[in-house]
Coordinates of C-alpha atoms in Angstrom, one line a residue:
M12 CA -38.0 38.8 72.4
E13 CA -39.2 41.8 70.7
E14 CA -40.5 39.9 67.7
T15 CA -42.4 37.7 70.2
D16 CA -44.2 40.8 71.8
S17 CA -45.0 42.0 68.1
V18 CA -46.3 38.9 67.1
A19 CA -48.6 38.8 70.7
S20 CA -49.9 42.3 70.1
L21 CA -51.0 41.3 66.4
M22 CA -52.7 38.6 67.6
D23 CA -54.7 40.6 70.4
S24 CA -55.8 43.2 67.7
T25 CA -57.7 40.3 65.8
S26 CA -60.7 40.7 67.5
S27 CA -61.0 44.2 66.5
K28 CA -60.3 43.6 63.3
I29 CA -62.9 40.9 62.9
Q30 CA -65.6 43.4 64.3
Q31 CA -64.4 46.1 61.9
L32 CA -64.9 43.6 59.1
Q33 CA -68.3 42.6 60.4
K34 CA -69.4 46.2 60.3
A35 CA -68.0 46.4 56.6
F36 CA -70.1 43.4 55.8
A37 CA -73.2 44.7 57.4
E38 CA -73.1 47.7 55.1
L39 CA -72.1 45.9 52.0
E40 CA -75.3 43.6 52.6
S41 CA -77.4 46.7 53.1
H42 CA -76.5 47.8 49.7
R43 CA -76.4 44.6 48.0
A44 CA -78.8 44.4 44.9
V45 CA -79.1 40.8 45.1
T46 CA -79.0 38.3 48.2
L47 CA -75.6 37.3 48.9
N48 CA -74.9 33.5 49.1
M49 CA -72.5 33.7 52.2
K50 CA -73.9 34.5 55.6
W51 CA -71.6 36.8 57.9
K52 CA -71.9 33.8 60.6
E53 CA -69.7 31.7 58.2
L54 CA -67.1 34.2 57.8
E55 CA -66.8 35.0 61.5
E56 CA -66.6 31.1 62.3
H57 CA -63.8 31.0 59.7
F58 CA -62.0 33.8 61.1
H59 CA -62.3 32.7 64.7
G60 CA -60.8 29.3 63.8
L61 CA -57.8 30.9 62.2
E62 CA -57.2 33.1 65.3
K63 CA -57.3 30.3 67.6
S64 CA -54.8 28.1 65.2
L65 CA -52.5 30.8 65.4
K66 CA -52.4 31.4 69.3
R67 CA -52.0 27.6 69.8
R68 CA -48.9 27.5 67.4
F69 CA -47.5 30.9 68.9
H70 CA -47.7 29.2 72.5
E71 CA -46.1 26.1 71.2
L72 CA -43.2 28.1 69.7
E73 CA -42.9 29.8 73.0
D74 CA -42.6 26.6 75.0
Q75 CA -40.0 25.3 72.4
E76 CA -38.0 28.4 72.9
K77 CA -37.9 28.3 76.6
E78 CA -36.8 24.8 76.6
F79 CA -34.1 25.3 74.2
E80 CA -32.7 28.5 76.4
N81 CA -32.8 25.9 79.4
K82 CA -30.7 23.3 77.5
T83 CA -28.2 25.9 76.3
M84 CA -27.7 27.2 79.7
K85 CA -27.2 23.8 81.2
A86 CA -24.9 23.0 78.4
R87 CA -22.8 26.1 79.0
E88 CA -22.6 25.4 82.9
L89 CA -21.3 22.1 82.2
L90 CA -18.8 23.2 79.8
E91 CA -17.6 25.8 82.2
K92 CA -17.1 22.9 84.8
K93 CA -15.1 20.9 82.6
E94 CA -12.9 23.7 81.6
A95 CA -12.5 24.4 85.2
A96 CA -11.6 20.9 86.0
V97 CA -9.2 20.5 82.8
V98 CA -7.2 23.5 83.9
A99 CA -7.1 22.2 87.7
K100 CA -5.5 19.1 86.4
E101 CA -3.2 20.8 84.0
Q102 CA -2.2 22.7 87.0
A103 CA -1.8 19.9 89.2
S104 CA 0.5 18.1 86.8
L105 CA 2.8 21.3 86.3
E106 CA 3.1 21.6 89.9
R107 CA 4.2 17.7 90.2
L108 CA 6.4 18.2 87.2
Q109 CA 8.0 21.0 88.7
E110 CA 8.3 19.1 92.3
K111 CA 10.2 16.2 90.3
R112 CA 12.4 18.4 88.4
D113 CA 13.4 20.3 91.5
A114 CA 14.1 16.9 93.2
A115 CA 16.1 15.8 90.4
I116 CA 18.5 19.0 90.0
F117 CA 18.7 18.8 94.1
A118 CA 19.9 15.2 93.8
I119 CA 22.1 16.1 90.9
V120 CA 23.6 19.1 92.7
N121 CA 24.1 16.9 96.0
A122 CA 25.9 14.2 93.9
R123 CA 28.3 16.6 92.1
E124 CA 29.1 18.2 95.4
K125 CA 29.7 14.8 96.9
H126 CA 32.0 13.7 94.0
R127 CA 34.1 17.0 94.3
K128 CA 34.4 16.6 97.8
V129 CA 35.7 12.7 97.3
L130 CA 38.0 13.7 94.4
S131 CA 39.5 16.7 96.4
E132 CA 40.5 14.2 99.1
D133 CA 42.1 11.7 96.7
L134 CA 44.0 14.7 94.9
A135 CA 45.4 15.4 98.1
E136 CA 46.5 11.9 98.9
G137 CA 48.2 11.7 95.3
S138 CA 45.7 9.1 93.9
I139 CA 42.4 9.1 92.0
E140 CA 39.9 6.2 92.2
D141 CA 36.7 5.2 90.8
V142 CA 34.1 7.0 92.9
K143 CA 30.7 6.0 93.0
D144 CA 27.9 8.2 94.2
S145 CA 24.3 7.9 95.2
H146 CA 21.3 9.8 95.3
E147 CA 17.4 9.7 95.6
S148 CA 16.9 8.7 91.9
G149 CA 19.5 6.0 92.0
N150 CA 23.2 5.1 91.5
V151 CA 25.2 7.6 89.5
E152 CA 28.8 6.4 88.5
V153 CA 31.4 8.7 87.8
K154 CA 34.5 7.8 86.2
S155 CA 37.8 9.4 87.0
Y156 CA 41.2 9.3 85.2
P157 CA 44.5 8.8 87.3
Q158 CA 46.5 9.3 84.0
L159 CA 44.9 12.8 83.6
V160 CA 45.9 14.0 86.9
K161 CA 49.5 12.5 86.2
L162 CA 49.7 14.6 83.3
C163 CA 48.8 17.7 84.8
E164 CA 51.3 17.0 87.8
E165 CA 53.9 16.3 85.1
M166 CA 52.9 19.7 83.1
N167 CA 52.9 17.6 79.9
A168 CA 50.8 19.5 77.6
G169 CA 51.6 17.2 74.7
G170 CA 50.5 14.1 76.7
L171 CA 47.3 15.8 77.7
H172 CA 46.4 16.5 74.1
K173 CA 47.0 12.9 73.1
F174 CA 45.2 11.7 76.2
I175 CA 41.9 13.6 75.2
S176 CA 42.3 12.3 71.7
D177 CA 42.8 8.7 72.6
N178 CA 39.8 9.0 75.0
R179 CA 37.5 10.8 72.8
K180 CA 34.6 8.4 73.2
N181 CA 34.5 9.3 77.1
L182 CA 35.2 13.2 76.2
A183 CA 32.1 14.4 78.3
A184 CA 33.3 12.8 81.3
I185 CA 36.8 13.9 80.7
R186 CA 35.9 17.4 80.3
E187 CA 34.3 17.1 83.7
E188 CA 37.4 15.8 85.2
I189 CA 39.7 18.5 83.5
P190 CA 39.1 21.3 86.1
H191 CA 39.8 19.1 89.0
A192 CA 42.6 17.5 87.6
L193 CA 44.3 21.1 86.7
R194 CA 44.3 21.5 90.6
A195 CA 47.2 19.1 90.7
A196 CA 49.2 21.1 88.4
P197 CA 52.0 22.8 89.7
N198 CA 51.0 25.7 87.4
A199 CA 47.8 25.1 85.7
A200 CA 47.6 28.6 83.8
L201 CA 51.1 27.9 82.4
L202 CA 50.1 24.4 81.5
V203 CA 47.1 25.7 79.6
L204 CA 49.5 28.1 77.8
D205 CA 51.9 25.4 77.0
S206 CA 48.9 23.6 75.5
L207 CA 48.2 26.3 72.8
E208 CA 51.8 26.1 71.2
G209 CA 50.4 24.1 68.4
F210 CA 47.5 26.1 67.5
Y211 CA 49.1 27.6 64.3
C212 CA 51.9 25.3 64.0
M213 CA 50.2 23.1 61.2
E214 CA 48.7 24.8 57.9
A215 CA 45.5 23.3 56.9
S216 CA 45.7 21.8 53.7
N217 CA 42.7 21.1 51.2
Q218 CA 44.5 18.0 49.6
D219 CA 45.2 16.5 52.8
G220 CA 41.8 16.1 54.9
K221 CA 43.4 14.2 57.6
K222 CA 46.1 17.0 58.3
D223 CA 43.1 19.4 58.1
A224 CA 41.1 17.2 60.5
N225 CA 44.1 16.9 63.1
L226 CA 44.4 20.8 63.0
L227 CA 40.7 21.6 63.8
G228 CA 40.8 19.1 66.6
L229 CA 43.8 20.6 68.1
R230 CA 42.4 23.7 68.2
R231 CA 39.0 22.6 69.7
T232 CA 40.9 20.9 72.4
C233 CA 43.0 24.2 73.0
I234 CA 39.7 26.1 73.6
M235 CA 38.3 23.4 75.7
L236 CA 41.2 23.6 78.2
M237 CA 41.1 27.2 78.4
E238 CA 37.2 27.1 79.0
C239 CA 38.3 24.3 81.7
L240 CA 40.7 27.0 83.3
S241 CA 38.0 29.5 83.5
I242 CA 35.9 27.0 85.3
L243 CA 38.7 26.3 87.7
L244 CA 39.3 30.1 88.2
S245 CA 35.5 30.6 88.8
N246 CA 35.9 28.0 91.9
S247 CA 39.2 29.5 93.2
D248 CA 39.6 31.9 96.2
C249 CA 42.8 33.3 94.9
V250 CA 42.9 33.9 91.4
S251 CA 45.9 36.1 91.5
D252 CA 47.9 32.9 92.5
V253 CA 46.8 31.0 89.4
I254 CA 47.0 34.0 86.7
T255 CA 50.3 35.9 88.0
E256 CA 51.9 38.8 86.4
N257 CA 54.3 36.6 84.5
I258 CA 51.5 34.3 83.0
R259 CA 49.6 37.4 82.1
D260 CA 52.7 38.8 80.3
K261 CA 53.2 35.2 78.5
A262 CA 49.5 35.0 77.5
K263 CA 49.6 38.6 76.1
K264 CA 52.9 37.7 74.0
I265 CA 50.7 34.8 72.5
A266 CA 47.9 36.9 71.9
E267 CA 49.8 39.5 69.9
E268 CA 51.1 36.6 67.9
W269 CA 47.6 35.4 67.1
K270 CA 46.4 38.7 66.1
P271 CA 48.1 39.3 63.0
K272 CA 46.6 36.1 61.8
L273 CA 43.0 37.2 62.5
D274 CA 43.1 40.2 60.3
A275 CA 43.1 38.1 57.3
L276 CA 39.8 36.4 58.3
D277 CA 36.8 37.3 56.5
L278 CA 33.6 38.0 58.2
D279 CA 31.7 35.2 56.2
A280 CA 34.6 32.6 55.7
S281 CA 33.5 30.5 58.8
N282 CA 29.7 31.2 58.6
G283 CA 30.2 32.5 62.2
N284 CA 31.8 29.3 63.7
S285 CA 35.2 30.4 63.4
L286 CA 37.8 28.6 65.9
E287 CA 40.5 31.2 65.4
A288 CA 38.5 33.9 66.4
H289 CA 37.1 32.2 69.3
A290 CA 40.4 30.7 70.5
F291 CA 41.6 34.4 70.6
L292 CA 38.7 35.9 72.4
Q293 CA 38.8 32.9 74.7
L294 CA 42.4 33.6 75.5
L295 CA 41.7 37.4 76.4
A296 CA 38.7 36.0 78.7
S297 CA 40.4 33.3 80.4
F298 CA 43.8 35.2 81.3
D299 CA 42.0 38.6 81.8
I300 CA 44.1 40.4 79.6
A301 CA 41.3 42.1 77.3
S302 CA 42.3 45.6 78.9
D303 CA 45.5 45.2 77.0
F304 CA 43.9 45.4 73.5
N305 CA 41.8 47.7 71.7
E306 CA 38.3 47.0 72.2
E307 CA 37.1 47.9 68.8
E308 CA 39.5 45.5 67.3
F309 CA 38.5 42.4 69.1
S310 CA 34.6 43.4 69.1
R311 CA 34.9 42.8 65.3
L312 CA 35.5 39.3 65.9
I313 CA 32.0 38.7 67.5
P314 CA 30.2 38.2 64.1
M315 CA 32.6 35.6 63.6
V316 CA 31.7 33.4 66.3
S317 CA 28.0 34.5 66.4
R318 CA 27.0 30.8 66.0
R319 CA 28.9 29.3 68.8
R320 CA 27.1 28.8 72.0
Q321 CA 29.6 30.4 74.3
T322 CA 29.4 33.9 72.5
A323 CA 26.9 35.7 74.7
D324 CA 28.9 34.6 77.8
L325 CA 32.4 35.6 76.2
C326 CA 30.9 39.3 75.1
R327 CA 29.6 39.6 78.7
C328 CA 33.0 38.5 80.2
L329 CA 35.0 40.8 77.9
G330 CA 32.6 43.6 78.5
L331 CA 31.1 44.2 75.1
S332 CA 27.5 43.9 76.2
E333 CA 27.1 47.7 74.8
K334 CA 28.7 46.7 71.4
M335 CA 25.9 44.4 70.7
P336 CA 23.5 46.4 69.0
G337 CA 26.2 47.1 66.6
V338 CA 27.2 43.5 66.1
I339 CA 23.6 42.6 65.5
E340 CA 23.4 45.5 63.0
V341 CA 26.4 43.6 61.3
L342 CA 24.9 40.2 61.2
V343 CA 21.6 41.6 59.8
N344 CA 23.4 43.3 57.1
S345 CA 25.2 40.2 56.1
G346 CA 22.4 38.1 55.6
R347 CA 22.6 36.1 59.0
Q348 CA 19.3 37.3 60.7
I349 CA 19.0 34.1 62.8
D350 CA 21.9 34.6 64.7
A351 CA 20.8 38.4 65.0
V352 CA 17.8 37.2 66.5
N353 CA 19.7 34.8 69.1
L354 CA 21.9 37.3 70.1
A355 CA 18.7 39.9 70.4
F356 CA 17.1 37.5 72.7
A357 CA 20.6 36.9 74.6
F358 CA 21.1 41.0 75.4
D359 CA 17.4 41.7 75.7
L360 CA 17.4 44.1 72.3
T361 CA 14.3 42.4 71.1
E362 CA 12.4 45.7 71.1
Q363 CA 15.1 47.3 69.1
F364 CA 15.6 44.3 66.7
S365 CA 12.0 42.4 66.0
P366 CA 12.6 39.0 65.9
V367 CA 9.8 38.3 63.5
S368 CA 10.7 41.0 61.3
L369 CA 14.3 39.7 61.0
L370 CA 13.1 36.1 60.4
K371 CA 10.6 37.1 57.7
S372 CA 13.5 39.2 56.1
Y373 CA 15.8 36.0 56.1
L374 CA 13.1 34.0 54.5
K375 CA 12.4 36.4 52.0
D376 CA 16.1 36.8 51.1
A377 CA 16.5 33.3 50.8
R378 CA 13.3 32.8 48.4
K379 CA 14.4 35.9 46.5
T380 CA 17.8 34.4 45.7
S381 CA 15.9 30.9 44.9
S382 CA 13.4 32.7 42.4
V383 CA 16.4 34.5 40.8
K384 CA 18.5 31.1 40.3
S385 CA 15.5 29.0 39.2
V386 CA 14.9 31.0 36.1
N387 CA 15.9 29.0 33.1
S388 CA 18.1 26.6 35.3
S389 CA 19.0 23.1 35.0
P390 CA 17.5 20.2 37.2
T391 CA 20.6 20.1 39.4
V392 CA 20.7 24.0 40.2
Q393 CA 16.9 23.7 40.7
I394 CA 17.5 21.1 43.4
E395 CA 20.1 23.1 44.8
V396 CA 17.8 26.0 45.0
N397 CA 15.1 24.0 46.4
D398 CA 17.7 22.8 49.0
R399 CA 18.5 26.3 49.8
E400 CA 15.0 27.1 50.7
L401 CA 14.4 24.3 52.7
I402 CA 17.2 24.7 55.0
A403 CA 16.1 28.3 55.4
L404 CA 12.6 27.2 56.3
K405 CA 14.0 24.7 59.0
A406 CA 16.2 27.1 60.5
V407 CA 13.5 29.6 61.0
I408 CA 11.0 27.1 62.1
K409 CA 13.9 26.1 64.7
C410 CA 14.5 29.5 65.8
V411 CA 10.7 30.3 66.4
E412 CA 10.3 27.1 68.4
E413 CA 13.4 27.9 70.6
H414 CA 12.3 31.5 71.3
K415 CA 8.6 30.5 71.6
L416 CA 7.3 33.1 68.9
E417 CA 4.6 30.9 67.6
E418 CA 1.8 33.1 68.4
Q419 CA 3.8 36.2 66.6
Y420 CA 4.9 33.8 63.6
P421 CA 2.5 30.7 63.3
L422 CA 4.5 27.9 61.7
D423 CA 1.8 26.1 59.7
P424 CA 2.6 27.8 56.3
L425 CA 6.1 27.3 56.8
Q426 CA 5.9 23.4 57.8
K427 CA 3.5 23.1 54.6
R428 CA 6.0 24.7 52.5
V429 CA 8.7 22.4 54.1
L430 CA 6.4 19.2 53.2
Q431 CA 6.1 20.6 49.6
L432 CA 9.6 21.0 49.1
E433 CA 10.8 17.6 50.3
K434 CA 8.1 15.7 48.6
A435 CA 9.5 17.9 45.2
K436 CA 13.0 16.9 46.2
A437 CA 11.9 13.3 46.5
D438 CA 10.1 13.2 43.2
K439 CA 12.9 14.7 41.2
K440 CA 15.4 12.3 42.8
R441 CA 13.4 9.3 41.9
V442 CA 12.9 10.7 38.5
T443 CA 16.8 11.5 38.0
E444 CA 17.6 8.0 39.1
A445 CA 15.3 6.2 37.0
T446 CA 16.2 7.9 33.9
K447 CA 19.9 7.2 34.7
P448 CA 21.3 4.4 31.9
Q449 CA 21.3 0.9 33.2
P450 CA 24.6 -0.9 33.0
K451 CA 24.6 -3.6 30.3
R452 CA 24.6 -7.2 31.8
P453 CA 26.1 -10.1 30.1
R454 CA 23.9 -13.1 29.0
A455 CA 23.5 -16.2 30.9
N456 CA 26.2 -17.9 28.4
G457 CA 28.7 -15.3 28.9
I458 CA 28.7 -14.1 25.4
G459 CA 27.6 -10.5 24.6
Y460 CA 25.2 -8.5 26.7
G461 CA 21.4 -9.1 27.5
P462 CA 18.8 -6.6 26.8
R463 CA 18.3 -3.5 29.2
V464 CA 15.5 -3.8 31.6
T465 CA 13.3 -0.7 31.5
N466 CA 10.0 -1.5 32.9
I467 CA 11.1 -1.7 36.7
P468 CA 8.6 0.4 38.6
A469 CA 10.0 3.4 39.9
D470 CA 8.9 2.8 43.4
K471 CA 10.8 -0.5 43.7
I472 CA 14.0 1.1 43.1
S473 CA 15.9 2.1 46.3
Y474 CA 18.5 4.8 46.7
A475 CA 21.5 5.9 48.8
R476 CA 21.0 8.7 51.1
V477 CA 22.5 12.0 49.7
A478 CA 23.8 14.5 52.3
D479 CA 22.5 18.0 52.0
R480 CA 24.8 20.4 49.8
Y481 CA 24.8 23.3 52.2
P482 CA 25.4 23.4 56.0
Q483 CA 22.1 24.0 58.2
Y484 CA 21.8 26.3 61.4
V485 CA 22.4 23.8 64.2
Y486 CA 20.8 24.5 67.5
D487 CA 21.3 21.5 69.7
R488 CA 20.3 23.2 72.9
P489 CA 18.5 26.4 73.7
Y490 CA 20.1 29.6 74.6
M491 CA 21.2 29.7 78.4
Y492 CA 22.6 33.0 79.6
T493 CA 23.9 33.6 83.2
G494 CA 24.0 37.0 84.8
P495 CA 27.1 39.6 84.7
N496 CA 30.3 37.9 85.2
D497 CA 33.2 39.1 87.6
N498 CA 36.7 39.7 86.2
H499 CA 37.5 36.2 85.4
C500 CA 33.9 35.3 84.4
A501 CA 31.7 32.1 85.1
P502 CA 32.4 28.8 83.2
L503 CA 31.9 29.1 79.7
M504 CA 31.5 25.5 78.8
A505 CA 28.7 24.3 80.8
S506 CA 28.4 20.8 79.5
A507 CA 29.9 20.8 76.1
T508 CA 30.8 17.6 74.4
Y509 CA 33.9 17.1 72.2
N510 CA 34.6 14.1 70.1
L511 CA 37.8 13.9 69.1
S512 CA 39.5 11.1 66.7
P513 CA 42.9 9.6 67.2
N514 CA 45.8 12.3 67.2
H515 CA 42.9 14.8 66.7
G516 CA 42.0 12.7 63.5
N517 CA 39.7 12.9 60.5
Y518 CA 36.6 14.0 62.1
F519 CA 34.4 13.6 58.8
G520 CA 35.7 10.2 57.9
N521 CA 35.6 8.1 61.1
G522 CA 32.6 9.1 62.4
Y523 CA 34.0 10.8 65.5
Q524 CA 32.9 14.3 64.6
Y525 CA 32.8 17.3 66.7
Q526 CA 29.1 17.5 68.0
A527 CA 27.5 20.7 67.3
T528 CA 27.3 21.7 71.2
Y529 CA 29.9 24.4 69.9
L530 CA 27.0 25.9 68.0
H531 CA 24.2 27.4 69.6

């Protein structure tokens, strides 16, 4: 605007300039020695023509500028209206989604409550049948197992283990039934204690994979039964009738027998997923005997179960919330920053332990290790190095997404690096397979061997998928933490899924592995 005013003032001063020029021309003419060929009239007409041309162009530019400003204003108004419409639609969609979610939760809660009432009536009559329940979204069929109740009535711990193993495909439904079936037991707490008898009876063998898998399955079932007992206690009005002093003494005796076996456990031996440590802590929580043991001694077990989804609830139930800063420090110092981030969010310690800083540190350590090992390394070692970095990147990306840290830690560079490593991995694998010696083939007449075919295009060769060499951080569900627990704590098993093989068989050979729901 200032430039326009300046141009206008210059144009207004044109006339005065022409007059000055006229005076100068007249003075020049009075001193001339010869007659000038050019007359002043011609010069004056020329300058006036220029003046008119400039003014006309100036006014045209002013009109164009005003038109552009009007168009810009209209476009801005239209954009604001569209943005407001989009925000309104998003808000309406969120409200509808929330209404549907609330309706679904309400229907599920009603269905479960009806199922529990019917199941309680059947238990009182001594029989259990299949129950069909309905709610607003449709029909829900809930399976029940009379044999499960019968085993609890008979206090048959061994039969209970076998039944769970034989019905591993329906383990999610069985796990829902166990707390109700335990009500039929004359002494539910004693039944669960009896089920722990074989926890250390078998020694894991590296040569016998099946024996090792049997032990793992048995231990997971023991943990599940203790968690189901906690669910039963959380819904019971008379906890003291279930956990008597005699039961506490038996549980304490078992814990004292287990405790020396835990002393040999190394912090990183099970990578934060120790069944032995989890079972011990669950025993203390389920039978309310934590006060009989040194808090410092069993708090050191927390890093050994840091990857299991029940860890935060167990810590609260055992009164270890104040110990968590020290536990997180241990995890950070041992290179398990992702576990540290998860626990920092669980206990509102993110100001003391910055999640983004911890994740960057974890990735930096992984890359540093990779760079050291990649120097003068063989192709096989290089593949392993890339796999380590790839696993670390995926774990960080998963953690960032779960805790919604994208604004503080953008994922684009990490995802590009993942694609780069995966492409390099696929290329190296293709080259390695292509350079392998081809087996000799017999000639058509069966005499001798034919020439080796070496001109097959690399992209025409198919390869079997090779499993990753290193275990990844697995997060099958987001962190979900409840508030403070009472003395006997809230259910610690929400909706965990167990997949057991026959007789707790080989989980890695028959396709019935335990799901990663134990991991957070």
